[in-house]
Short mmCIF file of C-alpha atoms and ligand atoms in Angstrom, two decimals:
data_model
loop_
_atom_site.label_atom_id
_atom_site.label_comp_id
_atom_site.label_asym_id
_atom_site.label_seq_id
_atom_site.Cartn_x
_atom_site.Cartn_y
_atom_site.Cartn_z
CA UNK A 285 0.00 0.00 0.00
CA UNK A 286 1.36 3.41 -1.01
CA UNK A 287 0.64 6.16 1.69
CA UNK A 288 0.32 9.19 0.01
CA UNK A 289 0.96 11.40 2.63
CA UNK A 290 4.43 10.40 0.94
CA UNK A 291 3.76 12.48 -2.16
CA UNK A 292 4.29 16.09 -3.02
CA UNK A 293 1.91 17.47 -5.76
CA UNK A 294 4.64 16.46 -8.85
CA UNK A 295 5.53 13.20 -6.99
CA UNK A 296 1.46 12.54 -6.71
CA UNK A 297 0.90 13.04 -10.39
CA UNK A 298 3.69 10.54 -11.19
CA UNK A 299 2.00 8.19 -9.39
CA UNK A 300 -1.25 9.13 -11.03
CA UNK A 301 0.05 8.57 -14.80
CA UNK A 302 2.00 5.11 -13.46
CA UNK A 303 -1.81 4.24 -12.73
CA UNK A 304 -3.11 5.44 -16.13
CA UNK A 305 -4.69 8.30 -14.79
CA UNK A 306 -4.53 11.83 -15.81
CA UNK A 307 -1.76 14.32 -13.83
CA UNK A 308 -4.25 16.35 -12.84
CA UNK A 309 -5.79 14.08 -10.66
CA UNK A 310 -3.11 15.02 -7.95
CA UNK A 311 -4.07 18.93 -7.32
CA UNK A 312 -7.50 16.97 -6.57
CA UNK A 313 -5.97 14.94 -4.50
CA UNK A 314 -3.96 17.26 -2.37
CA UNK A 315 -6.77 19.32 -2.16
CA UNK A 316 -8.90 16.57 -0.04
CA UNK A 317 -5.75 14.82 1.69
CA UNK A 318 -4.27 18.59 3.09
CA UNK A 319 -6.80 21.20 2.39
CA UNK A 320 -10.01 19.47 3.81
CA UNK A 321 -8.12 16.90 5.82
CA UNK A 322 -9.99 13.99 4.15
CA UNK A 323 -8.62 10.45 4.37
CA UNK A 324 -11.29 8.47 3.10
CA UNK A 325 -11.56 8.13 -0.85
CA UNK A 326 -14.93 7.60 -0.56
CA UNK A 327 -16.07 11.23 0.03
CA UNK A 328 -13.47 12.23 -2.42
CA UNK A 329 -17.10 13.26 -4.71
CA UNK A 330 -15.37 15.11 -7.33
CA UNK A 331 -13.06 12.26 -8.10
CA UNK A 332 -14.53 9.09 -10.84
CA UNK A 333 -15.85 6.16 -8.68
CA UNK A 334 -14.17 3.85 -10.80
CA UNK A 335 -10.78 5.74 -9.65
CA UNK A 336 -11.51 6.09 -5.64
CA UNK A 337 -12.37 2.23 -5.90
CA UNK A 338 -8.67 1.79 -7.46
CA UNK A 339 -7.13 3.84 -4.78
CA UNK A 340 -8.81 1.85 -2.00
CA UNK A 341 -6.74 -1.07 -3.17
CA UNK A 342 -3.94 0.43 -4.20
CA UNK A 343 -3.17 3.19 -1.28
CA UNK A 344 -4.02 4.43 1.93
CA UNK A 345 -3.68 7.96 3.35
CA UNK A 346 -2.80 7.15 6.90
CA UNK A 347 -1.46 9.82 9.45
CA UNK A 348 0.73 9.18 11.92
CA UNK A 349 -1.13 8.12 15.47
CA UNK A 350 -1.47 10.38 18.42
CA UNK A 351 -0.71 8.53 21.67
CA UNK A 352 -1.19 11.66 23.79
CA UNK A 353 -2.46 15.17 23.76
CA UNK A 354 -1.57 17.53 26.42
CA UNK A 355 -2.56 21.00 26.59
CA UNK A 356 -0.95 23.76 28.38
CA UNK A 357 -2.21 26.20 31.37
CA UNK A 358 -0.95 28.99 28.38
CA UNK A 359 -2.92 27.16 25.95
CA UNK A 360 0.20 25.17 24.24
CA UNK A 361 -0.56 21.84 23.00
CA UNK A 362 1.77 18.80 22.57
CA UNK A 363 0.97 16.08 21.15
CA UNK A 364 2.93 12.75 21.20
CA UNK A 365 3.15 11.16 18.14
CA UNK A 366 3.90 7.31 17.68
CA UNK A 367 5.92 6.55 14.18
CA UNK A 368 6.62 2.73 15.03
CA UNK A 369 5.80 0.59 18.26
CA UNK A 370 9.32 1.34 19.66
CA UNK A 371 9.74 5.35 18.95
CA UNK A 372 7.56 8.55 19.24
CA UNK A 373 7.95 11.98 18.62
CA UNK A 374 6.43 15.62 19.93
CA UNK A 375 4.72 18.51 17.97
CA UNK A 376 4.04 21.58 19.50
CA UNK A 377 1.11 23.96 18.75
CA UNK A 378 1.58 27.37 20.33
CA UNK A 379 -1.23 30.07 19.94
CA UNK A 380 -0.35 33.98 20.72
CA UNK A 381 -3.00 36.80 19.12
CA UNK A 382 -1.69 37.30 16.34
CA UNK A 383 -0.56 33.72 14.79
CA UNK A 384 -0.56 29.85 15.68
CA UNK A 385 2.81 28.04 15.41
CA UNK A 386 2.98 24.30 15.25
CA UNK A 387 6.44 22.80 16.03
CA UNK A 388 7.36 20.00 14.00
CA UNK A 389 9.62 17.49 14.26
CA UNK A 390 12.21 15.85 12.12
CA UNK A 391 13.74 12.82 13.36
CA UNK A 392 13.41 10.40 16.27
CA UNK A 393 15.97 11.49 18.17
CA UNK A 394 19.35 14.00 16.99
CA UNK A 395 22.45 12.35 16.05
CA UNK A 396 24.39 16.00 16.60
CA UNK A 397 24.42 15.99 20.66
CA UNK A 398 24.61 19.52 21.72
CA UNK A 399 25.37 19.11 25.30
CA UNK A 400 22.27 21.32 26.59
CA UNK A 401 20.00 19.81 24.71
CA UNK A 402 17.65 16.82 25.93
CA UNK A 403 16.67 15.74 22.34
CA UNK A 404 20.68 15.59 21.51
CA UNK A 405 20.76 13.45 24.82
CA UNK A 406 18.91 11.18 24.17
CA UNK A 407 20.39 9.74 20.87
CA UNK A 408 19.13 8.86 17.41
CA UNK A 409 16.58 6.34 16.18
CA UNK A 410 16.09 6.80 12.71
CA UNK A 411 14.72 9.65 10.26
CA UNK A 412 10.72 10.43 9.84
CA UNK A 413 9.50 9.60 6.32
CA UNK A 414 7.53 12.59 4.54
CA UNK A 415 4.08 11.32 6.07
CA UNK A 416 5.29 11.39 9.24
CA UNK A 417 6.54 14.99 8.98
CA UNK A 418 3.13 16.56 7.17
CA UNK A 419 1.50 13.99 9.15
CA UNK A 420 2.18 16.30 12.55
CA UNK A 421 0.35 19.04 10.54
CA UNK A 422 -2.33 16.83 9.34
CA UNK A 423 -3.10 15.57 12.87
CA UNK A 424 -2.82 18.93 14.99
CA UNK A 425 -4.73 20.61 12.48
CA UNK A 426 -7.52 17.68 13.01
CA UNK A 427 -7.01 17.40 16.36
CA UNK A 428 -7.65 21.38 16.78
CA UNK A 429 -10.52 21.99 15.16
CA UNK A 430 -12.40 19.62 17.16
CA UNK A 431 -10.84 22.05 20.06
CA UNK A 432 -12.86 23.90 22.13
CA UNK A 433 -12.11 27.35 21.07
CA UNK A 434 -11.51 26.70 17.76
CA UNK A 435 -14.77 24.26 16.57
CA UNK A 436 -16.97 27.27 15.77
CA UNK A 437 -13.87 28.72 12.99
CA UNK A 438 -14.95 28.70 9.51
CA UNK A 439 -12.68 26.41 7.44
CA UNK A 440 -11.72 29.22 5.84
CA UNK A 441 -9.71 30.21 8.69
CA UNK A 442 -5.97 28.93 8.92
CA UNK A 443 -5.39 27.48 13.13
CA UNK A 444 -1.97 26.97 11.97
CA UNK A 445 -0.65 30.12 10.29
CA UNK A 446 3.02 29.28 10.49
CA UNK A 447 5.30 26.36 11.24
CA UNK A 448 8.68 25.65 12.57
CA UNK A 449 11.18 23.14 12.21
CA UNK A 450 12.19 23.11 15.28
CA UNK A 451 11.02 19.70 17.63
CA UNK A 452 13.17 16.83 17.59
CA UNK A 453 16.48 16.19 15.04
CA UNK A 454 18.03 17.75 12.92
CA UNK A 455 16.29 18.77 9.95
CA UNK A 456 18.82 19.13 7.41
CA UNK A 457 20.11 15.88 8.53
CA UNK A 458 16.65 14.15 6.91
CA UNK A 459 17.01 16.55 3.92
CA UNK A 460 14.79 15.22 1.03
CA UNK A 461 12.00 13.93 3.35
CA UNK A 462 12.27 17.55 5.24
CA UNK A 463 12.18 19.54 2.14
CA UNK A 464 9.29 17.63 0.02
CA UNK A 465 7.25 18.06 3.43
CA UNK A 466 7.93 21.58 3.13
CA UNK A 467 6.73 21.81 -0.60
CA UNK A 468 3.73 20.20 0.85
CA UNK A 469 3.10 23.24 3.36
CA UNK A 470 3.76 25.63 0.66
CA UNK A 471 1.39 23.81 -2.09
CA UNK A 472 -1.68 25.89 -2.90
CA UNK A 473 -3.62 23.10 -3.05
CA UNK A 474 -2.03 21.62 0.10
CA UNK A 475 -1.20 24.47 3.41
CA UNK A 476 -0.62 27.28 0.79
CA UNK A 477 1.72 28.77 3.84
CA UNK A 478 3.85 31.60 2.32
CA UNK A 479 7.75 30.96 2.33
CA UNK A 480 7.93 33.37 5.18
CA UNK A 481 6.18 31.61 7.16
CA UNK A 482 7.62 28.55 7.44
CA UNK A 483 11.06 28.53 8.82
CA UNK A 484 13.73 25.77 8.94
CA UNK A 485 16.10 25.81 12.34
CA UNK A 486 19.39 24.42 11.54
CA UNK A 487 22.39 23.81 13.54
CA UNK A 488 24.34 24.70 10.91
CA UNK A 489 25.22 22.02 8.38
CA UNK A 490 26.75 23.95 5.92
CA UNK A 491 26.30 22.14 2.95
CA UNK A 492 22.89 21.53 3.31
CA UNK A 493 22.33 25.54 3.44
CA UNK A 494 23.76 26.06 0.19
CA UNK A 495 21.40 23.13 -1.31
CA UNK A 496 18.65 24.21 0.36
CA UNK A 497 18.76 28.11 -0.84
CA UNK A 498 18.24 26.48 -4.20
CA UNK A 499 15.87 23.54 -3.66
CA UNK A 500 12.84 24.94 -0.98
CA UNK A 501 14.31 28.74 0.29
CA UNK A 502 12.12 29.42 3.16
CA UNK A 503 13.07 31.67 6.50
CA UNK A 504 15.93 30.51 8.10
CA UNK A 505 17.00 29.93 11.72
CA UNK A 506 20.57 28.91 12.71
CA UNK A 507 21.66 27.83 16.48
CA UNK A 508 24.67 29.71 17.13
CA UNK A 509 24.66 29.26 20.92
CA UNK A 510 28.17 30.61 21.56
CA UNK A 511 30.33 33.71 19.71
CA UNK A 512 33.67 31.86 19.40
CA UNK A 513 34.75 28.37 17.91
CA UNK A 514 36.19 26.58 21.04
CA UNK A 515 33.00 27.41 22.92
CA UNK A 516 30.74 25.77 20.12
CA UNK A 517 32.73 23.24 19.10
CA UNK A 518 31.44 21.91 23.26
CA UNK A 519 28.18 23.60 22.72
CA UNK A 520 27.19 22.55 19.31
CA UNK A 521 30.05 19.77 18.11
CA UNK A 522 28.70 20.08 14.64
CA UNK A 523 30.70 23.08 14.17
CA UNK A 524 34.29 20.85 14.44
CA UNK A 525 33.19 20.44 10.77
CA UNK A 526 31.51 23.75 10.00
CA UNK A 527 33.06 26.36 12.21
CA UNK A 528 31.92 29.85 12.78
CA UNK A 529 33.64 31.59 9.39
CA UNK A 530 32.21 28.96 7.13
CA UNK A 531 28.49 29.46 8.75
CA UNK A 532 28.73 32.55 8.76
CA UNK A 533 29.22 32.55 4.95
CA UNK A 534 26.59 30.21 4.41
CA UNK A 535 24.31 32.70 5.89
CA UNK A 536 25.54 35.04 3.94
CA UNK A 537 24.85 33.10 0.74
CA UNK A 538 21.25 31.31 2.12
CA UNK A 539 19.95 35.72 1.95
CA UNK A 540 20.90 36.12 -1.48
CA UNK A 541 17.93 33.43 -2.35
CA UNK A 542 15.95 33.41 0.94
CA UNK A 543 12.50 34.88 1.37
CA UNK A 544 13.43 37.28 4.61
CA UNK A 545 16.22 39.69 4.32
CA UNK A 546 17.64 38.66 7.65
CA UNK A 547 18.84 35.04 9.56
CA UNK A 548 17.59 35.03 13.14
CA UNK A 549 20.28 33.33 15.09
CA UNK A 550 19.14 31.33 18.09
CA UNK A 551 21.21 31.70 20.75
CA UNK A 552 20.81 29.82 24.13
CA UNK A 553 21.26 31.49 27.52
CA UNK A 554 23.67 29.48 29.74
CA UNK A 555 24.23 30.65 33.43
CA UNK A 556 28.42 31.36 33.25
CA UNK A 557 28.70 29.60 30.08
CA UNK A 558 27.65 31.93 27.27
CA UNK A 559 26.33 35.14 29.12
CA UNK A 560 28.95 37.33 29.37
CA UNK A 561 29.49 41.30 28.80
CA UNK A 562 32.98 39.66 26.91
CA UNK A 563 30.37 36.96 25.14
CA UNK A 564 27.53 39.83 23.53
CA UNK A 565 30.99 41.83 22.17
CA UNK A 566 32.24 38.47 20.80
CA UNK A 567 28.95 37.83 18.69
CA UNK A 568 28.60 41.30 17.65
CA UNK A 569 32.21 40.85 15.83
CA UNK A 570 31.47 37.48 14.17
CA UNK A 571 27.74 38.44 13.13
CA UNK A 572 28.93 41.28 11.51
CA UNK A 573 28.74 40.89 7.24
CA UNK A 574 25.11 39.14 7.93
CA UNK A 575 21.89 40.94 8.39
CA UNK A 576 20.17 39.18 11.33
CA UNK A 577 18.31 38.87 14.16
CA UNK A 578 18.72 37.67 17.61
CA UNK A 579 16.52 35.16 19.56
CA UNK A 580 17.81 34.94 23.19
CA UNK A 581 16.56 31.25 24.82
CA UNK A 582 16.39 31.11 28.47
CA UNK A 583 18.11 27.64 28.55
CA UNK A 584 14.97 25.14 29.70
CA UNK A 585 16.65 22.49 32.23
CA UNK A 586 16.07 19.16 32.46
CA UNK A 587 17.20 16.41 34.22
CA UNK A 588 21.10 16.15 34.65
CA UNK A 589 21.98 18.31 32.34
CA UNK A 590 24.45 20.14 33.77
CA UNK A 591 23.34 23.70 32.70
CA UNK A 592 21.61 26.10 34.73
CA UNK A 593 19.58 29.60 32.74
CA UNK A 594 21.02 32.79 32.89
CA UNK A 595 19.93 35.02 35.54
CA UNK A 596 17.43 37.29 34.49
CA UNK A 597 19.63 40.20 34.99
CA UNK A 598 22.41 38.76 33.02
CA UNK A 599 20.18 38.23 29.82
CA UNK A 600 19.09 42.03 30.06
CA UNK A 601 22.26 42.89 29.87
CA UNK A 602 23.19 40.60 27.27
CA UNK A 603 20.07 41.92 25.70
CA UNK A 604 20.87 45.52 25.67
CA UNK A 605 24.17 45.49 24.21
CA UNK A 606 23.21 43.40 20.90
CA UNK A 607 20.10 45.99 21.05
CA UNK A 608 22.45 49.07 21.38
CA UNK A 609 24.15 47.72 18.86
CA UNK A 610 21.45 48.65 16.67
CA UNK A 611 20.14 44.89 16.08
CA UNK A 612 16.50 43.40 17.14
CA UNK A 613 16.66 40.97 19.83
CA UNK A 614 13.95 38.94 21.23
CA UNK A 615 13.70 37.02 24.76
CA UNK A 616 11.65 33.52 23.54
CA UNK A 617 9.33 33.52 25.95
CA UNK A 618 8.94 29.96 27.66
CA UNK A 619 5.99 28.00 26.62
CA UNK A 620 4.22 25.32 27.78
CA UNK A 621 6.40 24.36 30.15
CA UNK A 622 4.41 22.98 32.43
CA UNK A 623 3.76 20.07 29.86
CA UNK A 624 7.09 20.18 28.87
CA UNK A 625 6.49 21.38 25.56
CA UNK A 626 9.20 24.58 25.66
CA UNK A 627 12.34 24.27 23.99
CA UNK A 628 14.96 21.66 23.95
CA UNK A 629 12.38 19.88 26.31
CA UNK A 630 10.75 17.52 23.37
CA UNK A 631 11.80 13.88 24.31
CA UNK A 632 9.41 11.26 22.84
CA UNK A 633 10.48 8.02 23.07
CA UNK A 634 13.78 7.18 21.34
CA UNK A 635 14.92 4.22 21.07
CA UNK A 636 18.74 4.90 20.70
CA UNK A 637 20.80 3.30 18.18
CA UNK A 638 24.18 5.08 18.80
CA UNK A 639 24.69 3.86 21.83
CA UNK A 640 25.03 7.18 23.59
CA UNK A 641 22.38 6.71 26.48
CA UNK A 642 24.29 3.44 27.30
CA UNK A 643 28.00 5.06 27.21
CA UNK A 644 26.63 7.63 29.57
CA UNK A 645 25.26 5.78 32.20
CA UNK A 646 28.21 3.56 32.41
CA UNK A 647 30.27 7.04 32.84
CA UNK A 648 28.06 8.34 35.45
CA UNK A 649 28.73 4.75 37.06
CA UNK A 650 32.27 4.91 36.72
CA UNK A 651 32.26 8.42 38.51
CA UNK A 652 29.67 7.78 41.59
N1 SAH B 270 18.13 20.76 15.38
C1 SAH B 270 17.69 22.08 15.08
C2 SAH B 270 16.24 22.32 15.42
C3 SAH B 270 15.71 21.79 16.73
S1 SAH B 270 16.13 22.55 18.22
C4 SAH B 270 18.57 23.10 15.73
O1 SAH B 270 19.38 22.74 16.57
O2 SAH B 270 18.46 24.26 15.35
C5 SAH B 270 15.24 24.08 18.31
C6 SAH B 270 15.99 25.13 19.15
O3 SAH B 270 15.93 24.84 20.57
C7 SAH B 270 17.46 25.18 18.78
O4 SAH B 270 17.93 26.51 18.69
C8 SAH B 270 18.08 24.49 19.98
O5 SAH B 270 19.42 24.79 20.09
C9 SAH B 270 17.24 24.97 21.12
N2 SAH B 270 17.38 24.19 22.34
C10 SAH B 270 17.79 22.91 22.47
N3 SAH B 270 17.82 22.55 23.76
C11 SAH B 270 17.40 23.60 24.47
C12 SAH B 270 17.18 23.84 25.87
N4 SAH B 270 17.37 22.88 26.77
N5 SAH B 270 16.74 25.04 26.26
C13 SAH B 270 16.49 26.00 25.33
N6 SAH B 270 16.66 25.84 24.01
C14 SAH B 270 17.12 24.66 23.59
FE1 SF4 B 271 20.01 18.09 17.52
FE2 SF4 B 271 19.19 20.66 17.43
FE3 SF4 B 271 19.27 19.32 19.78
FE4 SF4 B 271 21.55 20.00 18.56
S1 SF4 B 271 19.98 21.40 19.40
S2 SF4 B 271 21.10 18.00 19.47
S3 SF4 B 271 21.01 19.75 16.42
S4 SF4 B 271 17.96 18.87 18.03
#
């Protein structure tokens, strides 16, 4: 059976003509699978009975499963999200007046460990397929307008007005299954979400920029997390192979194609770690040849981490010199965290195949 969730519109019409049907039969298609959430063919009206019978044989448009749906004393929803019997991952819906965000996630798991980062900790499973990542939109967009709140909405009315790749992995580390996702959220016939509204969060794999500023530009997010090499290359190892300079390019090239005029660089707040007066004058010099913006994350702890957030005091004044500077900085502000549901918190279930949960508990053995 061919789930085609899989497909993006192009992709769908191959499939059509490999069936003897008519290309066209795909905009159709995506129209009832993403636009009206449909995922029975049989009140697909506007498509041949003769064809709907053939599908029901053929394929299946099956969306990932929720196991559990939590929702937030802010209003922030999570939603766990089984992909196989052994692994699950989070999505994240988070309303404010103006917009709703959903939170998707990439992978089961991150391969990358960044050391504050309880996704990284956890280890790596295996990549989502394509129906697993437009799934999460599929499903919270079912799931919330059954919502109280949101039932009486005209279907007119988008819930989800912009999405971030931010949950679990990595997601230029699941590249093609990430990117024909996206085309799926930017699809007319599909989300029709404008470019700008979707943005990708990257830790910076370099080489996956430069494809991706040809391939599916949308906004771009990087997590810079500290303003020097030695620092990162502890914070976020990923940059022993792409250091500082050569993101910094990257950036520089990802604007020339990208649908905002600026990079927002993410940049975690660590108590003693990455705070400092010396710190803010450090990322000031290596920001300097890309427009950008900053988003300052109170670090969100969890269990053994290690890390404790900056002091409220110390992030104003981390604050105010990038500000002075003359850039625009914004504190995230933490949601849902009483669900666990803020940043860096998303856990799932992982099932890790690299071995690093096991390694770590025999060190913390070795040490007690
Ligand atoms: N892998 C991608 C996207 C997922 S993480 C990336 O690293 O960009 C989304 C954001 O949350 C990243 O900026 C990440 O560094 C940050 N983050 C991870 N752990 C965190 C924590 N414990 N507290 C606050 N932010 C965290
Ligand atoms: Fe992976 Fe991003 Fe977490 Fe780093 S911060 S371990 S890249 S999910």
């Amino acid at each position: 059976m061919q789930n085609l969730l899989n497909f993006n519109q192009p992709q769908l019409a191959e499939y059509f003509v490999g069936l003897g049907e008519k290309p066209f039969r795909a905009k159709q298609l995506m129209r009832w699978m993403h636009h009206f959430g449909v995922n029975d063919f049989t009140r697909m009206t506007d498509i041949a009975k003769t064809l709907r019978e053939k599908l029901q044989i053929e394929a299946e448009i099956t969306p990932p499963t929720v196991q559990l749906e939590q929702v937030s004393d802010d209003g922030t929803r999570k939603w766990l999200i089984g992909t196989d019997t052994a692994n699950s991952i989070e999505t994240v819906f988070i309303p404010e007046d103006d917009r709703g965000t959903l939170c998707i996630s990439s992978q089961v798991g991150c391969a990358l460990e960044c050391t504050f980062c309880s996704t990284g900790r956890q280890g790596f499973n295996r990549n989502l397929s394509v129906a697993e990542i437009i799934g999460q939109l599929w499903v919270a967009n079912h799931s919330l307008r059954q919502a109280d709140g949101y039932n009486m909405l005209p279907p007119s009315e988008r819930i989800i007005s912009n999405v971030v790749m931010m949950g679990m992995g990595e997601p230029l580390a699941n590249y093609d299954n990430v990117v024909t996702a996206m085309q799926i959220m930017l699809d007319d016939s599909a989300y029709g979400l404008s470019r700008r509204r979707v943005t990708l969060s990257t830790s910076g794999l370099v080489n996956a920029m430069d494809k991706l500023k040809e391939d599916c530009p949308v906004a771009l997010a990087v997590s810079l997390h500290a303003p020097n090499d030695a620092l990162r290359d502890v914070l976020v190892p990923i940059n022993k192979k792409y250091p500082i300079k050569d993101l910094m390019a990257a950036c520089e090239r990802y604007l020339v194609k990208a649908p905002r005029d600026f990079v927002t660089f993410e940049y975690v707040m660590l108590d003693g770690v990455n705070d400092t007066v010396e710190h803010a004058h450090q990322l000031l010099d290596i920001v300097k040849n890309v427009p950008c913006k900053f988003n300052l994350i109170p670090f969100n702890p969890f269990p053994d981490s290690g890390y404790e957030t900056s002091k409220p005091s110390h992030i104003r004044v981390f604050r105010d010199i990038l500000m002075n500077a003359g850039y625009v900085v914004t504190v995230r502000k933490t949601r849902g965290e009483d669900i666990d549901a803020a940043c860096g918190q998303l856990a799932g279930k992982v099932l890790d195949k690299t071995k690093r949960t096991l390694k770590r508990q025999i060190h913390i053995e070795a040490v007690a």
